[in-house]
Short mmCIF file of C-alpha atoms and ligand atoms in Angstrom, two decimals:
data_model
loop_
_atom_site.label_atom_id
_atom_site.label_comp_id
_atom_site.label_asym_id
_atom_site.label_seq_id
_atom_site.Cartn_x
_atom_site.Cartn_y
_atom_site.Cartn_z
CA MET P 1 129.89 38.50 146.70
CA ARG P 2 128.22 37.70 143.40
CA LEU P 3 125.30 35.31 143.00
CA PHE P 4 124.58 33.80 139.58
CA GLY P 5 121.06 32.49 139.26
CA ILE P 6 117.71 32.30 137.52
CA PRO P 7 115.25 34.78 139.11
CA PHE P 8 112.29 32.40 138.97
CA SER P 9 114.13 29.21 139.92
CA PRO P 10 113.31 27.71 143.34
CA TRP P 11 116.96 26.64 143.71
CA THR P 12 118.11 30.23 143.28
CA GLU P 13 115.37 31.31 145.68
CA LYS P 14 116.75 28.98 148.39
CA ALA P 15 120.16 30.67 148.16
CA ARG P 16 118.75 34.19 147.97
CA TRP P 17 116.43 33.68 150.92
CA ALA P 18 119.35 32.56 153.10
CA LEU P 19 121.55 35.48 151.96
CA ASP P 20 118.72 37.97 152.47
CA HIS P 21 117.76 36.49 155.84
CA HIS P 22 121.20 37.49 157.05
CA ARG P 23 121.06 40.82 155.19
CA LEU P 24 124.28 40.02 153.37
CA ASP P 25 125.52 42.24 150.61
CA TYR P 26 125.76 40.63 147.15
CA THR P 27 125.07 41.43 143.54
CA PHE P 28 122.77 39.26 141.48
CA GLN P 29 123.75 38.19 138.00
CA GLU P 30 120.99 36.66 135.90
CA HIS P 31 122.02 33.36 134.34
CA GLY P 32 120.86 32.49 130.83
CA PRO P 33 121.09 29.24 128.89
CA VAL P 34 124.06 28.28 126.66
CA LEU P 35 126.06 31.54 126.73
CA GLY P 36 125.48 31.89 130.46
CA GLU P 37 126.81 28.39 130.98
CA LEU P 38 129.89 29.09 128.83
CA ARG P 39 130.58 32.27 130.77
CA LEU P 40 130.20 30.51 134.12
CA ARG P 41 132.47 27.68 133.03
CA ALA P 42 135.15 30.18 132.05
CA LEU P 43 134.81 32.16 135.30
CA MET P 44 134.80 29.04 137.44
CA ARG P 45 137.56 27.41 135.37
CA GLN P 46 135.39 24.33 135.01
CA PRO P 47 135.49 23.17 131.39
CA THR P 48 133.81 19.81 132.04
CA GLY P 49 131.21 18.35 134.39
CA ARG P 50 127.71 19.60 135.13
CA VAL P 51 127.26 23.30 135.89
CA THR P 52 124.07 24.47 137.60
CA VAL P 53 122.90 27.65 139.25
CA PRO P 54 122.79 29.14 141.82
CA VAL P 55 126.52 29.66 142.15
CA LEU P 56 128.07 32.12 144.59
CA GLU P 57 131.40 33.78 143.94
CA ALA P 58 132.92 34.67 147.33
CA ASP P 59 136.16 33.61 149.03
CA ARG P 60 135.72 30.58 146.75
CA TRP P 61 133.00 29.26 144.43
CA TYR P 62 129.96 27.81 146.19
CA LYS P 63 128.21 25.64 143.62
CA ASP P 64 125.01 24.44 145.27
CA SER P 65 122.12 26.23 147.00
CA PHE P 66 122.64 24.25 150.19
CA GLU P 67 126.35 25.14 150.31
CA ILE P 68 125.56 28.80 149.61
CA ALA P 69 122.97 28.90 152.39
CA ARG P 70 125.41 27.31 154.86
CA HIS P 71 128.06 29.82 153.90
CA ALA P 72 125.55 32.66 154.40
CA ASP P 73 124.63 31.24 157.80
CA GLY P 74 128.29 31.27 158.84
CA LEU P 75 128.72 34.90 157.80
CA GLY P 76 125.45 36.44 158.94
CA GLY P 77 124.37 37.78 162.28
CA GLY P 78 120.67 36.90 162.03
CA PRO P 79 119.01 33.97 163.79
CA ARG P 80 120.67 30.72 162.65
CA LEU P 81 119.08 28.84 159.75
CA PHE P 82 121.22 25.79 160.51
CA PRO P 83 121.15 25.25 164.28
CA GLN P 84 123.80 22.69 165.23
CA ALA P 85 121.32 20.38 166.97
CA HIS P 86 119.24 19.98 163.79
CA LEU P 87 121.87 19.67 161.05
CA ASP P 88 120.98 16.09 160.10
CA GLU P 89 117.26 16.84 159.95
CA ILE P 90 117.88 19.93 157.82
CA ALA P 91 120.01 17.92 155.41
CA ALA P 92 117.23 15.30 155.21
CA TRP P 93 114.57 17.93 154.44
CA ASN P 94 116.89 19.45 151.84
CA THR P 95 117.29 16.06 150.16
CA ARG P 96 113.48 15.79 150.06
CA SER P 97 113.35 19.30 148.64
CA GLU P 98 115.87 18.50 145.88
CA VAL P 99 114.00 15.36 144.86
CA ALA P 100 110.65 17.19 144.87
CA LEU P 101 112.04 20.15 142.91
CA ALA P 102 113.57 17.88 140.26
CA ALA P 103 110.26 16.01 139.93
CA GLY P 104 108.30 19.27 139.67
CA ARG P 105 110.69 20.61 137.02
CA ALA P 106 110.38 17.38 135.02
CA MET P 107 106.56 17.49 135.19
CA PHE P 108 106.64 21.09 134.06
CA LEU P 109 109.05 20.67 131.14
CA LEU P 110 107.71 17.35 129.87
CA GLY P 111 104.16 18.71 130.12
CA SER P 112 105.01 21.98 128.35
CA MET P 113 106.72 20.48 125.28
CA ASP P 114 103.45 20.11 123.41
CA GLN P 115 101.80 23.32 124.61
CA PRO P 116 102.15 25.75 121.68
CA ARG P 117 100.93 28.64 123.84
CA PHE P 118 103.67 28.02 126.35
CA LEU P 119 106.34 27.65 123.65
CA ASP P 120 105.30 31.03 122.23
CA THR P 121 105.46 32.83 125.58
CA VAL P 122 109.01 31.88 126.51
CA LEU P 123 110.67 33.91 123.74
CA PRO P 124 111.99 37.40 124.56
CA PRO P 125 109.42 40.26 124.39
CA GLY P 126 110.91 41.72 121.17
CA VAL P 127 110.02 38.69 119.01
CA PRO P 128 106.95 39.51 116.85
CA ALA P 129 103.86 37.36 117.45
CA GLY P 130 103.80 36.17 113.82
CA ILE P 131 107.34 34.77 114.07
CA ARG P 132 106.83 32.91 117.35
CA PRO P 133 105.17 29.78 115.95
CA LEU P 134 108.08 29.42 113.51
CA LEU P 135 110.54 29.36 116.39
CA ARG P 136 108.77 26.59 118.32
CA PRO P 137 111.24 23.89 117.17
CA LEU P 138 114.09 26.02 118.51
CA VAL P 139 112.39 26.45 121.89
CA ARG P 140 111.66 22.71 121.98
CA ARG P 141 115.31 21.97 121.28
CA GLY P 142 116.36 24.16 124.25
CA MET P 143 113.86 22.40 126.50
CA GLU P 144 114.97 19.01 125.17
CA SER P 145 118.57 19.77 126.17
CA LEU P 146 117.44 20.44 129.78
CA ILE P 147 115.32 17.27 129.74
CA HIS P 148 118.43 15.37 128.68
CA LYS P 149 120.79 17.16 131.11
CA TYR P 150 118.62 16.24 134.11
CA LYS P 151 117.62 12.80 132.75
CA MET P 152 113.92 13.62 133.12
CA ARG P 153 112.64 10.85 130.85
CA GLU P 154 114.28 8.13 132.93
CA ASP P 155 111.60 8.43 135.59
CA ALA P 156 108.77 9.65 133.36
CA GLY P 157 105.46 8.66 134.92
CA ARG P 158 106.86 8.69 138.47
CA HIS P 159 107.41 12.44 138.87
CA GLU P 160 104.01 13.28 140.31
CA ASP P 161 104.25 10.50 142.92
CA VAL P 162 107.69 11.73 143.94
CA LEU P 163 106.47 15.31 144.33
CA THR P 164 103.30 14.38 146.21
CA SER P 165 105.09 12.09 148.65
CA ALA P 166 107.40 14.98 149.61
CA LEU P 167 104.38 17.27 149.98
CA ASP P 168 102.54 14.65 152.04
CA ALA P 169 105.55 14.44 154.38
CA LEU P 170 105.50 18.22 154.71
CA ALA P 171 101.73 18.27 155.30
CA ALA P 172 102.15 15.74 158.10
CA ALA P 173 104.82 17.88 159.77
CA VAL P 174 103.40 21.43 159.72
CA SER P 175 100.07 22.95 160.70
CA PRO P 176 98.78 26.39 161.72
CA GLU P 177 99.68 25.48 165.32
CA ARG P 178 103.10 24.13 164.31
CA PRO P 179 104.36 26.53 161.62
CA TYR P 180 108.01 25.42 161.62
CA LEU P 181 109.44 22.01 160.75
CA LEU P 182 112.00 22.12 163.54
CA GLY P 183 110.31 24.25 166.19
CA ALA P 184 111.78 27.55 164.93
CA PHE P 185 112.34 29.03 161.46
CA SER P 186 115.20 27.19 159.74
CA TYR P 187 116.54 26.29 156.34
CA ALA P 188 114.29 23.21 156.38
CA ASP P 189 111.27 25.54 156.05
CA ILE P 190 112.89 27.43 153.17
CA ALA P 191 113.84 24.23 151.34
CA MET P 192 110.30 22.84 151.55
CA ALA P 193 108.41 26.13 150.98
CA VAL P 194 109.96 26.52 147.52
CA THR P 195 108.80 23.05 146.43
CA LEU P 196 105.29 24.56 146.16
CA GLN P 197 106.41 26.98 143.44
CA GLY P 198 105.34 24.56 140.69
CA VAL P 199 101.99 23.88 142.39
CA SER P 200 101.01 27.54 142.73
CA PRO P 201 103.64 30.31 142.51
CA VAL P 202 104.14 32.60 145.49
CA ASP P 203 103.12 36.28 145.30
CA GLU P 204 105.32 37.97 142.70
CA ALA P 205 106.32 40.64 145.20
CA PHE P 206 108.70 37.95 146.47
CA MET P 207 109.79 36.21 143.28
CA SER P 208 108.79 36.20 139.64
CA ALA P 209 106.62 33.33 138.43
CA GLY P 210 108.83 32.34 135.54
CA LEU P 211 108.61 31.77 131.82
CA GLY P 212 105.05 31.32 130.70
CA GLY P 213 103.69 33.22 133.72
CA ARG P 214 101.63 32.10 136.71
CA GLU P 215 99.25 30.01 134.64
CA ALA P 216 102.02 27.82 133.23
CA TRP P 217 103.38 27.16 136.73
CA SER P 218 100.04 26.43 138.41
CA GLN P 219 98.57 22.98 138.81
CA PRO P 220 94.99 23.55 140.01
CA ARG P 221 94.45 19.89 140.99
CA LEU P 222 97.50 19.82 143.25
CA ALA P 223 96.83 23.37 144.49
CA GLU P 224 93.44 22.22 145.75
CA ARG P 225 94.86 19.10 147.37
CA TYR P 226 97.59 21.08 149.11
CA ALA P 227 95.66 24.28 149.87
CA GLY P 228 96.73 24.07 153.53
CA LEU P 229 100.39 23.91 152.54
CA LEU P 230 100.01 26.90 150.23
CA GLN P 231 98.61 28.86 153.18
CA TRP P 232 101.54 27.69 155.29
CA ARG P 233 104.00 28.78 152.55
CA ASP P 234 102.35 32.19 152.14
CA ALA P 235 102.41 32.84 155.90
CA LEU P 236 106.08 31.83 156.02
CA TYR P 237 106.92 34.26 153.21
CA ALA P 238 104.91 37.06 154.82
CA LYS P 239 106.77 36.62 158.10
CA HIS P 240 110.28 35.69 157.00
CA ARG P 241 110.95 36.89 153.46
CA ARG P 242 111.62 40.47 152.41
CA PRO P 243 109.74 41.43 149.22
CA ALA P 244 112.18 41.42 146.26
CA THR P 245 111.28 45.04 145.59
CA ALA P 246 112.19 46.19 149.15
N1 GSH L 1 121.61 20.88 143.70
C1 GSH L 1 121.69 22.09 142.91
C2 GSH L 1 120.67 22.03 141.79
C3 GSH L 1 120.59 23.30 140.99
C4 GSH L 1 119.78 23.17 139.72
O1 GSH L 1 119.22 22.11 139.38
N2 GSH L 1 119.73 24.30 138.98
C5 GSH L 1 118.98 24.38 137.76
C6 GSH L 1 117.80 25.27 138.06
S1 GSH L 1 116.49 25.12 136.91
C7 GSH L 1 119.81 25.01 136.64
O2 GSH L 1 120.93 25.43 136.83
N3 GSH L 1 119.22 25.08 135.44
C8 GSH L 1 119.81 25.75 134.31
C9 GSH L 1 120.70 24.86 133.52
O3 GSH L 1 120.85 23.67 133.84
O4 GSH L 1 121.26 25.37 132.53
C10 GSH L 1 121.46 23.28 143.86
O5 GSH L 1 120.74 23.09 144.85
O6 GSH L 1 122.00 24.36 143.64
#
């Protein structure tokens, strides 16, 4: 199997965590903007319509993290991530996760557009420091195309409320005494754990922080408000996620 994804994207992480949980064998292909999308469209024979990653090439193309995780769960021999009795609840937590992730991504991109330091850090390492400021309009244009693709300006101003209401729902459902959303480790925990990536990134032994580094992806105000959830997320990773370097 071949997984196409972005190493620091929480959506890719959802798929990878499920595949790794079941110790399935797959190769990882890093997805890049523009050319990556053209290549994927050609491979998937999908000239039109929205293409996102992760995408898994297996007996067929699985085009969504949730679908990929369900496929992994059907193949793998590890403890089930989608127990039959909880399918509806898992789907509901995943919907919350998708909404929260989209809101977090919008906050991040809209907030980074006018941060020259961020714009200068996203270029590849070979670009000389003196040239970086000149390329800011190009970086902004790339970010603008994502803002447009995911319609982030339509809900501008609401993103933080959307993210915090998902995190409040999570905070009401887990605690040190009740570490799993559904009584035992499931995909619901994975889906919600990754929503904290844009509040304070997880230890980079598990996944890289992303363009701009940890600082760009941290929101100290929210990290303080959800300190308990960050502890929950870190404990979940320590217990259920293999380090990426393993
Ligand atoms: N519902 C999809 C959403 C995936 C998604 O939004 N992927 C983004 C991750 S940032 C993506 O592909 N971004 C790169 C692009 O749009 O070119 C899933 O769960 O797989």
